[in-house]
Short mmCIF file of C-alpha atoms in Angstrom, two decimals:
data_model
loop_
_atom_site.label_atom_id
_atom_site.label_comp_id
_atom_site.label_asym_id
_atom_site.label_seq_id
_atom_site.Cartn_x
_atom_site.Cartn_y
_atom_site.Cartn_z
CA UNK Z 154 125.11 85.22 98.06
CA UNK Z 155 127.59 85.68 95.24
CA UNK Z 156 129.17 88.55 94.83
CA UNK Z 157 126.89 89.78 91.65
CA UNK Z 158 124.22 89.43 93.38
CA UNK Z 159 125.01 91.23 96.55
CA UNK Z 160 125.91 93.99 93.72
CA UNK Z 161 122.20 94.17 92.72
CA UNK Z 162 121.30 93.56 96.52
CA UNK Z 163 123.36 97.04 97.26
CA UNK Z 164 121.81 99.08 94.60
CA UNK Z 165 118.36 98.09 95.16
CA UNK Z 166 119.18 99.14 99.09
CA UNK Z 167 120.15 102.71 98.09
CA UNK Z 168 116.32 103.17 97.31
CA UNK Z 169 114.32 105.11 99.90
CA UNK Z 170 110.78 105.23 101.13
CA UNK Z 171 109.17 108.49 99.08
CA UNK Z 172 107.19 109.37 102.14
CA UNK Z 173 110.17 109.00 105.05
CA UNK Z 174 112.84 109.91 102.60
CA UNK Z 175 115.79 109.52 105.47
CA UNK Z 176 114.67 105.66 105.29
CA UNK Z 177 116.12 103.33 102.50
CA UNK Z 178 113.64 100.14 101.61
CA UNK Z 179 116.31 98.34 103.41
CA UNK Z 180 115.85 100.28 106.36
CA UNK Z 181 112.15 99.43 106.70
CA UNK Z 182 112.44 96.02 105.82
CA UNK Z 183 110.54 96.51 102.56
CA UNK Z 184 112.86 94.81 100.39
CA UNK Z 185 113.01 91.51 100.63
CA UNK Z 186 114.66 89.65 98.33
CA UNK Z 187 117.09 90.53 95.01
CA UNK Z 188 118.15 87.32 93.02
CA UNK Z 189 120.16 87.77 90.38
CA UNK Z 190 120.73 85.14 87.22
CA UNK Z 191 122.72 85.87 84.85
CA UNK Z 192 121.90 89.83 84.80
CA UNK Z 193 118.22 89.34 85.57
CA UNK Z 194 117.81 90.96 88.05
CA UNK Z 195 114.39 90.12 90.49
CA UNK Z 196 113.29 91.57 92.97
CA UNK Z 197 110.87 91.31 95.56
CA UNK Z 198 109.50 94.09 97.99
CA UNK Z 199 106.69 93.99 100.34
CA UNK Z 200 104.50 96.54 101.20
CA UNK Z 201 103.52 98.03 104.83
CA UNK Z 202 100.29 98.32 104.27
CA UNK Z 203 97.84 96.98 100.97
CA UNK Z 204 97.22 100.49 100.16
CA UNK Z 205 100.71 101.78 100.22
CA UNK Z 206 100.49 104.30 97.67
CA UNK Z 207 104.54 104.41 97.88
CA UNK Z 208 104.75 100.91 96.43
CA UNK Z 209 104.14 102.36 93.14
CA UNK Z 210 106.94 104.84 93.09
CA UNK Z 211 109.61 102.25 95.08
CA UNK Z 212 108.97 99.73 92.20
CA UNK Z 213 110.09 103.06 89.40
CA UNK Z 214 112.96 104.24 91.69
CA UNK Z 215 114.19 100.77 91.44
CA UNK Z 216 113.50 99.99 88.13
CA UNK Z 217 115.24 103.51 87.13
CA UNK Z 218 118.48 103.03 90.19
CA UNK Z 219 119.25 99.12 88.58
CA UNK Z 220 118.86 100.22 85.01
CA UNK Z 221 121.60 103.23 85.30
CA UNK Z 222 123.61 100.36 87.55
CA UNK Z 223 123.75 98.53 84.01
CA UNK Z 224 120.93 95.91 84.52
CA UNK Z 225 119.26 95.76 81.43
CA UNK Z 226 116.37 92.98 82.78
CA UNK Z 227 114.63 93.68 85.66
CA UNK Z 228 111.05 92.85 87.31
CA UNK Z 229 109.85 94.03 90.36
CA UNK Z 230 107.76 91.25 92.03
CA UNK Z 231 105.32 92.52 95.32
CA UNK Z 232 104.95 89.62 98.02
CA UNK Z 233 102.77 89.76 100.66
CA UNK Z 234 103.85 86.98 102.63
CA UNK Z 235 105.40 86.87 105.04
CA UNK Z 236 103.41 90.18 106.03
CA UNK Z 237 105.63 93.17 106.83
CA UNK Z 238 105.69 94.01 110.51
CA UNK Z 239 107.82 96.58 112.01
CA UNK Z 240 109.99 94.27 113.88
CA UNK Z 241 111.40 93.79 110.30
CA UNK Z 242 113.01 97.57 110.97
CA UNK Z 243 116.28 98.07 111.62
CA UNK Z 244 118.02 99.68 114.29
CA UNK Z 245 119.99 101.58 111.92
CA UNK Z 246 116.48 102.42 110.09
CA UNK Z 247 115.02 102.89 114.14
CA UNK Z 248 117.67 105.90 114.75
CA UNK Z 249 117.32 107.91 111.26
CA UNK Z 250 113.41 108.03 111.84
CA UNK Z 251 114.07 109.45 115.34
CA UNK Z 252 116.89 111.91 114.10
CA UNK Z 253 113.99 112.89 111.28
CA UNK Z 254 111.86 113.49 114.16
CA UNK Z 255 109.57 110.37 113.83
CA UNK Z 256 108.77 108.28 116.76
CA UNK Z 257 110.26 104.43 115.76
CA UNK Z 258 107.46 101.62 116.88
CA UNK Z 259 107.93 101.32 120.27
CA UNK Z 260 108.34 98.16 120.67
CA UNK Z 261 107.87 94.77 119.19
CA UNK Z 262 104.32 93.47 117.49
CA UNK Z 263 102.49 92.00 119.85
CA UNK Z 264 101.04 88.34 119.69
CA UNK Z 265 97.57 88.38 118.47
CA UNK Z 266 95.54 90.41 121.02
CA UNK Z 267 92.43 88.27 122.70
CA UNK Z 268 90.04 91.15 122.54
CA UNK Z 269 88.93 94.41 121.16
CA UNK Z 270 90.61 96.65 123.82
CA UNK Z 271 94.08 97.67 122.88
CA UNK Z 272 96.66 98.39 124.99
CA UNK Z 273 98.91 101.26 124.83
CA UNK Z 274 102.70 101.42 125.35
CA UNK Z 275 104.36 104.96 125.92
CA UNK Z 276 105.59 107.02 123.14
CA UNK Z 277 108.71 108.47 123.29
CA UNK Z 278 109.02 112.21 122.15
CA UNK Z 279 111.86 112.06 119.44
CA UNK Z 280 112.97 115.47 120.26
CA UNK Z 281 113.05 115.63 124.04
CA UNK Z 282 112.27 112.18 125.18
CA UNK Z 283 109.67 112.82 127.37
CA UNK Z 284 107.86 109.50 127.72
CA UNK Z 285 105.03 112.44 128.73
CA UNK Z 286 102.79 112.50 125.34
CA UNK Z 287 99.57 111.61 123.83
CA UNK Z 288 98.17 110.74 120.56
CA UNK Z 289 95.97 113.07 119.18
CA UNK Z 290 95.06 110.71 116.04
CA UNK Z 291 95.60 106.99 115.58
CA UNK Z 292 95.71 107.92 111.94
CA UNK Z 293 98.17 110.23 110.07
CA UNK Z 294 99.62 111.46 107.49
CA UNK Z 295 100.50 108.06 105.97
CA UNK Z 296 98.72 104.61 106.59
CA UNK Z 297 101.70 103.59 109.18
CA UNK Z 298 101.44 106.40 111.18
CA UNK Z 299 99.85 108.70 113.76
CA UNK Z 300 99.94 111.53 115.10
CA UNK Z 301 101.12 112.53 118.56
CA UNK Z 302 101.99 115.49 120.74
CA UNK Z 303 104.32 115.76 123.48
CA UNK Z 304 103.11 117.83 127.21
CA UNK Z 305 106.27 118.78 127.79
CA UNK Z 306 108.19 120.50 124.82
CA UNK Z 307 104.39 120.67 123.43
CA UNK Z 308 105.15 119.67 119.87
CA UNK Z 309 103.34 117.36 117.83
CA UNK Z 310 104.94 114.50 116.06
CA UNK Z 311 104.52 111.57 114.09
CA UNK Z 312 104.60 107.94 114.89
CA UNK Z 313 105.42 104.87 113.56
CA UNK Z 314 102.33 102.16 114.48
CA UNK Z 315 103.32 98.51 115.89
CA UNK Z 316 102.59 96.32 112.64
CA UNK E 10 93.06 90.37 78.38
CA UNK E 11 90.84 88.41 77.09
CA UNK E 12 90.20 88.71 73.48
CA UNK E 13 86.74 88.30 74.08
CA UNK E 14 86.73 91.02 76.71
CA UNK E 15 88.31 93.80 74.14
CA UNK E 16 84.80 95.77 74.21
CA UNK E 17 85.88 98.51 75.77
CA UNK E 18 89.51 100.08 76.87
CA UNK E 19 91.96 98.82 79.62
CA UNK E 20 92.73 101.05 82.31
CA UNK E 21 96.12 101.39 83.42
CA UNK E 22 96.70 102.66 86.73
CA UNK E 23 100.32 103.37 86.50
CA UNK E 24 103.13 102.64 83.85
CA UNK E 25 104.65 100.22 85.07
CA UNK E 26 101.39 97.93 85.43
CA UNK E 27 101.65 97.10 89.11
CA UNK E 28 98.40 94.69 88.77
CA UNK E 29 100.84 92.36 86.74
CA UNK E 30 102.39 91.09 90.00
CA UNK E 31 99.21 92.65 92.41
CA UNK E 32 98.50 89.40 94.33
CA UNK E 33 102.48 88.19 94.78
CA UNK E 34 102.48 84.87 95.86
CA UNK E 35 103.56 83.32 92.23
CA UNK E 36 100.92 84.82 89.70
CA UNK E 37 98.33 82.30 90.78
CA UNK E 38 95.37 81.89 88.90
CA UNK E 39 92.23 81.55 90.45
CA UNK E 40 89.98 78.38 90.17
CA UNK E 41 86.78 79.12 89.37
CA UNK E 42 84.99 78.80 92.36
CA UNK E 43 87.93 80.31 93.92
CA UNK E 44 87.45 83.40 91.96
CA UNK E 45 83.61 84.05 92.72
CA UNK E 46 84.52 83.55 96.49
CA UNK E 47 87.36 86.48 95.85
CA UNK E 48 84.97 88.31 94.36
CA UNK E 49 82.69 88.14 97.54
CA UNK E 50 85.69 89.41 99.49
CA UNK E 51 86.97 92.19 97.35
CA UNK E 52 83.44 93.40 96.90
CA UNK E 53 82.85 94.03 99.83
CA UNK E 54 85.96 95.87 100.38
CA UNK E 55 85.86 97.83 97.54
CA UNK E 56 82.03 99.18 98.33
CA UNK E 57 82.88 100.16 102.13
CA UNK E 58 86.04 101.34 100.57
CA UNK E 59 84.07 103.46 98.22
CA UNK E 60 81.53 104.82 100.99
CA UNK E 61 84.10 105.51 103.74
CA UNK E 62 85.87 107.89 101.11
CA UNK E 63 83.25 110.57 100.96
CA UNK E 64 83.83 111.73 104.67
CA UNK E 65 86.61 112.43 104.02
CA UNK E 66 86.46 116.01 104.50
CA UNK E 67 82.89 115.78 106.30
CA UNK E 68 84.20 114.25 109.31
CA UNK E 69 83.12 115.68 112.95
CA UNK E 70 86.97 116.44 113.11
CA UNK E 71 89.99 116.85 110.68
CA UNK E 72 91.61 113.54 112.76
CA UNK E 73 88.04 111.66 111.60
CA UNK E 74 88.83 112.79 108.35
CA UNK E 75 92.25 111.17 107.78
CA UNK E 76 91.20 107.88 109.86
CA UNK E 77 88.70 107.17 107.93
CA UNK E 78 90.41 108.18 104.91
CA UNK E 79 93.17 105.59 106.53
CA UNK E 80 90.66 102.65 106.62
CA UNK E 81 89.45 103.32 102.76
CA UNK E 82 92.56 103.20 101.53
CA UNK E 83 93.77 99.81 103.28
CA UNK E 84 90.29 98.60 102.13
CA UNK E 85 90.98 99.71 98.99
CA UNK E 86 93.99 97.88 99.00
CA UNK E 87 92.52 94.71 99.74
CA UNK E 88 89.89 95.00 97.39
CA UNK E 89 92.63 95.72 94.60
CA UNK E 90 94.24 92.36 95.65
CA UNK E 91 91.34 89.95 95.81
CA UNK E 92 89.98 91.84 92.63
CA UNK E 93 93.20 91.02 90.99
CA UNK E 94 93.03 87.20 91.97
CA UNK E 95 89.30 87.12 90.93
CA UNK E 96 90.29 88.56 87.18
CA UNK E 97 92.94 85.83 86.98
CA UNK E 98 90.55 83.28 86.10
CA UNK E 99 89.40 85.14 82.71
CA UNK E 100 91.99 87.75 82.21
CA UNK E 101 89.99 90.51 83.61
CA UNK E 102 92.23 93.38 85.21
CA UNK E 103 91.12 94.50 89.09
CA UNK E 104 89.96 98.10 86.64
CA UNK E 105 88.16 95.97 84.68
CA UNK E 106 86.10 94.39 87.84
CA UNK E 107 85.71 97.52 89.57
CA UNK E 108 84.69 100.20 86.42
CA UNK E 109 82.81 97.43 83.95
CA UNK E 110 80.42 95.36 85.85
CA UNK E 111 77.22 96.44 86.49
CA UNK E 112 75.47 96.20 89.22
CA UNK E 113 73.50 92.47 89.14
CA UNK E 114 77.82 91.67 88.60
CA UNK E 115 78.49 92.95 91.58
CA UNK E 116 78.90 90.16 94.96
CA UNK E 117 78.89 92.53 98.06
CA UNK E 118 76.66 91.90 100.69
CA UNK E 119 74.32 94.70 102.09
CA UNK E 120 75.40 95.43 105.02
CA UNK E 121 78.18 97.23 103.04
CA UNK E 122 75.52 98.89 100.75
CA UNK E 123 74.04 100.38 103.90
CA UNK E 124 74.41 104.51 103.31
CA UNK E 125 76.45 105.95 105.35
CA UNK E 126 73.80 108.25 106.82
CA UNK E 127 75.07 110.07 110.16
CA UNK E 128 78.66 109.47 112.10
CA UNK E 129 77.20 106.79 113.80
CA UNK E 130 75.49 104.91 111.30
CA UNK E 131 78.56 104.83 109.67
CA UNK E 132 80.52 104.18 112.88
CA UNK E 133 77.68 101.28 113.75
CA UNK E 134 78.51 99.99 109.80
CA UNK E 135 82.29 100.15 110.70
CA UNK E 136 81.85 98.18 113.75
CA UNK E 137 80.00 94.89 112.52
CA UNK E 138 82.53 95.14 109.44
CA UNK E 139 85.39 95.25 111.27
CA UNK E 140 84.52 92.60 113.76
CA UNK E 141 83.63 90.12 110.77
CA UNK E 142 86.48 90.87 108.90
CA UNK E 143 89.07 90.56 111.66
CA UNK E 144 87.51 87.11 112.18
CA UNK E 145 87.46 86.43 108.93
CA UNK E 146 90.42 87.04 107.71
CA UNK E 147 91.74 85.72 111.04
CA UNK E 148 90.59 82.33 109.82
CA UNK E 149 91.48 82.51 106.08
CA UNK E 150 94.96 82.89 106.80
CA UNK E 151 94.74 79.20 107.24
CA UNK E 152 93.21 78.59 103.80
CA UNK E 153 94.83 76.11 101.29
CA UNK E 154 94.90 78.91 98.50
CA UNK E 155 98.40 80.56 99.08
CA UNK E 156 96.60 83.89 97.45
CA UNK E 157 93.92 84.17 99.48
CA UNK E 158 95.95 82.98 102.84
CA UNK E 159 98.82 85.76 101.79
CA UNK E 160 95.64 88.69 101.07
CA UNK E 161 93.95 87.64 104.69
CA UNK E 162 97.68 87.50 106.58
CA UNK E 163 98.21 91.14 105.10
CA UNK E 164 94.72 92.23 105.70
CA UNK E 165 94.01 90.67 109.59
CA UNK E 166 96.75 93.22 111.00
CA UNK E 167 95.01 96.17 109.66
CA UNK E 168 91.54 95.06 109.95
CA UNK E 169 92.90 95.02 113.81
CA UNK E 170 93.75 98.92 113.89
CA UNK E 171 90.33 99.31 112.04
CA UNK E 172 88.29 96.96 114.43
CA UNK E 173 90.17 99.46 117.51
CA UNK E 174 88.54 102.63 115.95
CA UNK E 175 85.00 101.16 115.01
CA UNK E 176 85.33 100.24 119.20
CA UNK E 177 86.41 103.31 120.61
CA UNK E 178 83.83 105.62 118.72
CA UNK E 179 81.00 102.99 119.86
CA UNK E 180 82.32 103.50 122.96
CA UNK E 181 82.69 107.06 123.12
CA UNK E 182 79.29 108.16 121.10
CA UNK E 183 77.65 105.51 123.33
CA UNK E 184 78.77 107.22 126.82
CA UNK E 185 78.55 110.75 125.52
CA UNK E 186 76.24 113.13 125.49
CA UNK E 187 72.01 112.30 125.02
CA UNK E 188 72.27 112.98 121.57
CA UNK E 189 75.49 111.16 120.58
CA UNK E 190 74.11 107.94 122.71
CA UNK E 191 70.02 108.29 121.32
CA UNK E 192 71.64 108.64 117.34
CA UNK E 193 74.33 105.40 118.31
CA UNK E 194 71.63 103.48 119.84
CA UNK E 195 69.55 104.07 116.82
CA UNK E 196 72.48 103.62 114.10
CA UNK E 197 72.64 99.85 115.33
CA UNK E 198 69.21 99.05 115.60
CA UNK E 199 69.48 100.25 111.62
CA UNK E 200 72.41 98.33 110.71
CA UNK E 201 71.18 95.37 112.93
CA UNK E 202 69.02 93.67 110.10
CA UNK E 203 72.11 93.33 107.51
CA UNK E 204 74.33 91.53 109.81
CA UNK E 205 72.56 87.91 109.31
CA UNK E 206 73.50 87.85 105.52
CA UNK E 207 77.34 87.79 106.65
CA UNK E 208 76.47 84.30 108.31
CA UNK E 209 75.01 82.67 105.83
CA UNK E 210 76.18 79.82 104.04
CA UNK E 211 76.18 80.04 100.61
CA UNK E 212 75.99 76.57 98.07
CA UNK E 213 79.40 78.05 96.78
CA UNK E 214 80.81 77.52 100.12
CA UNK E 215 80.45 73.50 100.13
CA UNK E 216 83.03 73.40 96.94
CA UNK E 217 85.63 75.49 98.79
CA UNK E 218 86.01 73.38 101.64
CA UNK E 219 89.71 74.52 102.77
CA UNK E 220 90.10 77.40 100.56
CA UNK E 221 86.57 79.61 101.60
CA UNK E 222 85.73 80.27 105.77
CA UNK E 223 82.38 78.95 106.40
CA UNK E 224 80.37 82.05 107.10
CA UNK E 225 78.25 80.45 109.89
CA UNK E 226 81.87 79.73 111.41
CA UNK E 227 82.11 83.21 112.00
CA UNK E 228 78.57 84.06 114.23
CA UNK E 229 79.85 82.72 118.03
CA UNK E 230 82.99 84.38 117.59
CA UNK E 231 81.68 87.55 116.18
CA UNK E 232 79.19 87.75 118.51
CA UNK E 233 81.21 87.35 121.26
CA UNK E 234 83.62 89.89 120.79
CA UNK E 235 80.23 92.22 120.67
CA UNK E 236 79.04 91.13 123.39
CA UNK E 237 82.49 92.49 125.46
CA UNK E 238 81.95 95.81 123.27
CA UNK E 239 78.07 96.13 124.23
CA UNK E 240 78.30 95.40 128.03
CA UNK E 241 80.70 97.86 128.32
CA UNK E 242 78.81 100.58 126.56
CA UNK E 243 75.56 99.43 127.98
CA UNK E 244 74.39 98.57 124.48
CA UNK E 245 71.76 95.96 123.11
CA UNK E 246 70.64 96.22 119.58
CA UNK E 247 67.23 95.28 118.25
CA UNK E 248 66.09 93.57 115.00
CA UNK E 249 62.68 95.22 113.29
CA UNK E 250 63.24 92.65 110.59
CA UNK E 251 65.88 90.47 109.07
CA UNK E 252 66.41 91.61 105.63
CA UNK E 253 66.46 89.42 102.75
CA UNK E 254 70.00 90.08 101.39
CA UNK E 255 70.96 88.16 97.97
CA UNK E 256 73.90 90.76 97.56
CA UNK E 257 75.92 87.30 96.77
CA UNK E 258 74.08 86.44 94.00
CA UNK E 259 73.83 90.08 92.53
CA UNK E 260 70.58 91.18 94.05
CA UNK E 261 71.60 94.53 96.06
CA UNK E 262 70.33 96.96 98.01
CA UNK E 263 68.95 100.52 96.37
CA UNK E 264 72.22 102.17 97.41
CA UNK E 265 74.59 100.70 95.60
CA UNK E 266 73.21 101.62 91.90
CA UNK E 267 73.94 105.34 92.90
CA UNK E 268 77.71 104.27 94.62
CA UNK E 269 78.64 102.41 91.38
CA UNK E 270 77.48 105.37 89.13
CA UNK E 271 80.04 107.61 91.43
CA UNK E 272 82.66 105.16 90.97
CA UNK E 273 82.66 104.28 87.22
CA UNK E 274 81.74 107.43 86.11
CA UNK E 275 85.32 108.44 85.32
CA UNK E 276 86.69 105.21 83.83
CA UNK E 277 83.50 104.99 81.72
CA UNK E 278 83.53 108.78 80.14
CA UNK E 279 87.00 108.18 79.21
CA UNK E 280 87.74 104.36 78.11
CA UNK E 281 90.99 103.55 77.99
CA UNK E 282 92.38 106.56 79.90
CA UNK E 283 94.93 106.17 82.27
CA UNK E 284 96.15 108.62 85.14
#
């Protein structure tokens, strides 16, 4: 990595999710790759889910954050594989999203179940860490989360799903 | 865009033209073949997609509301990706697939068309989707078109989540109450005669050897996976009839006229608009 390039690298890193603001696209694991050649600047991101609706306003905020760094050509390339998974998050990334009062994936993806039947792993309550909770809604507010409430301090909260 | 496909305007999404660079993996383009088999996938996204939207807000519960709302939009997402790929092959846009076709155009098959009637019809409709698709895309992540292999790798992990959801209301309607087990009983045995079209081998499927998943591939495992679901909820769906299908070669069920009039209407009263 030369040092121009890990330039471009640490500006494109300064960009966060719109949705989990506390979380750069670093953080998540979103970006994936920034190559730079002679001041063009690429870069590739990949999104959590296909319908990410954030994908759209990451590719501006990055456009926008290398432009003002004095990058006058740059392209924003979306890759889809490898396929983002949340063991791609990093522990840095893993303690901001509890601090914000998200649940991080507990755990890492699991190898292709067999079956239909899930199983489920304990949730962690990111503001008393009672392991005692439930979810209320595999589905929340964004596509990589749902929605869980803890039975001890009794307040909801949001989780990130095992990708 | 074509110059020969200037008839009417081109629909931006956004500004910045994400559909440029939609598909990743290179800006492929799609052989022909290649791109009528995409169009079989992303149809049938984009239609369930389409249907699985209007609950939204008519759910039994506000949680049903933003699942299913969930599931449209990772459909949508798919469909958006394979639509992409498909318009590669003669500079259609994914807007220009989804707003400007009409309905002979369209490839979905009918078990996608089916309306989406009560909870459980469209929790029955949900579960044979989301079986097939898991398996499907499952399979295609193997296929020798990076595109399509890179769309089904994406795709298989949320299909899973979908596939969960589709089993746990079968489950749950099924081992209810009278009425939620008579109206999931009789949501099958109305979504059982559009499942057999899913299985069938097209002639476009012999010149994709590789790239496509054989269809007929798909039955044993599909069924199987069923079976699990329906011994467990005491289940066993009946066939009146097989229906004739054709949705692959643009003959459709009655529903989807009405579903394509709600979805173009916008993009067709204002061409060229963008929002």
């Amino acid at each position: 990595m030369t040092a121009v390039r890990s330039r471009a690298w640490d500006i494109a890193a300064t960009v966060c999710d719109p949705e989990i603001p506390v979380l750069t696209i670093e953080d998540l694991g979103i970006l994936r790759d920034v190559e730079d050649s002679d001041g063009r600047v690429r870069v590739h991101i990949t999104p959590t889910y296909s319908g990410c609706p954030a994908m759209d306003a990451i590719r501006d905020d990055l456009l926008t954050a290398l432009r003002a760094a004095g990058y006058a050509d740059v392209s924003v390339e979306l890759v889809l594989t490898p396929a983002w998974t949340t063991d791609w998050m990093t522990d840095d990334g893993r303690q901001k999203l509890e601090a914000y009062g998200i649940a991080p994936p507990s755990g890492r993806a699991p190898v292709r179940p067999a079956g239909p039947m899930r199983v489920a792993l304990a949730v962690k309550c990111p503001r008393c860490d009672s392991l005692h909770t439930r979810e209320i809604s595999r589905f929340g507010s964004t596509s990589c989360k749902a929605l869980y409430e803890c039975l001890d301090c009794l307040e909801p909260f949001d989780s990130f799903k095992v990708l | 865009m074509n110059a020969s496909d200037t008839s009417h305007g081109d629909v931006h999404v956004d500004r910045v033209a994400l559909a440029d660079e939609l598909a990743g993996d290179t800006g492929q383009i799609a052989s022909p073949d290649a791109a009528e088999y995409a169009l079989w996938l992303g149809d049938d996204a984009l239609v369930l997609s389409q249907q699985l939207g209007w609950w939204i807000s008519r759910a039994p519960e506000l949680e049903e509301d933003m699942a299913l709302g969930n599931i449209a939009l990772d459909l949508l997402g798919h469909a958006r990706s394979l639509l992409h790929y498909a318009g590669t092959v003669d500079g259609r846009s994914e807007d220009d697939l989804a707003y400007w076709r009409d309905e002979p155009e369209f490839r979905s098959a009918w078990l996608f068309e089916q309306e989406n009637g009560d909870f459980a019809k469209t929790i029955a409709r949900q579960l044979v989707a989301s079986v097939y698709l898991f398996e499907l895309y499952e399979r295609l992540r193997a296929s020798t078109d990076a595109t399509l292999a890179a769309i089904a790798e994406k795709a298989v992990k949320e299909v899973d989540y979908h596939r969960d959801h589709a089993v746990q209301w079968t489950l749950r309607l099924a081992g209810g109450t009278e009425e939620s087990r008579r109206r999931m009983i009789r949501a099958l045995d109305d979504i059982w005669p559009y499942v057999d079209e899913l299985f069938r081998d097209e002639p476009l499927i012999d010149r994709l050897d590789g790239v496509a998943v054989r269809p007929s591939t798909l039955r044993e495992p599909f069924d199987a996976v069923l079976a699990d679901v329906f011994s467990e909820a005491d289940l066993a769906p009946k066939s009146a009839f097989i229906a004739a299908g054709g949705g692959r070669e643009g003959r459709h069920f009655p529903t989807l006229g009405y579903l394509l009039a709600e979805l173009q209407v916008l993009a067709r009263t204002h061409p060229g608009a963008s929002w």
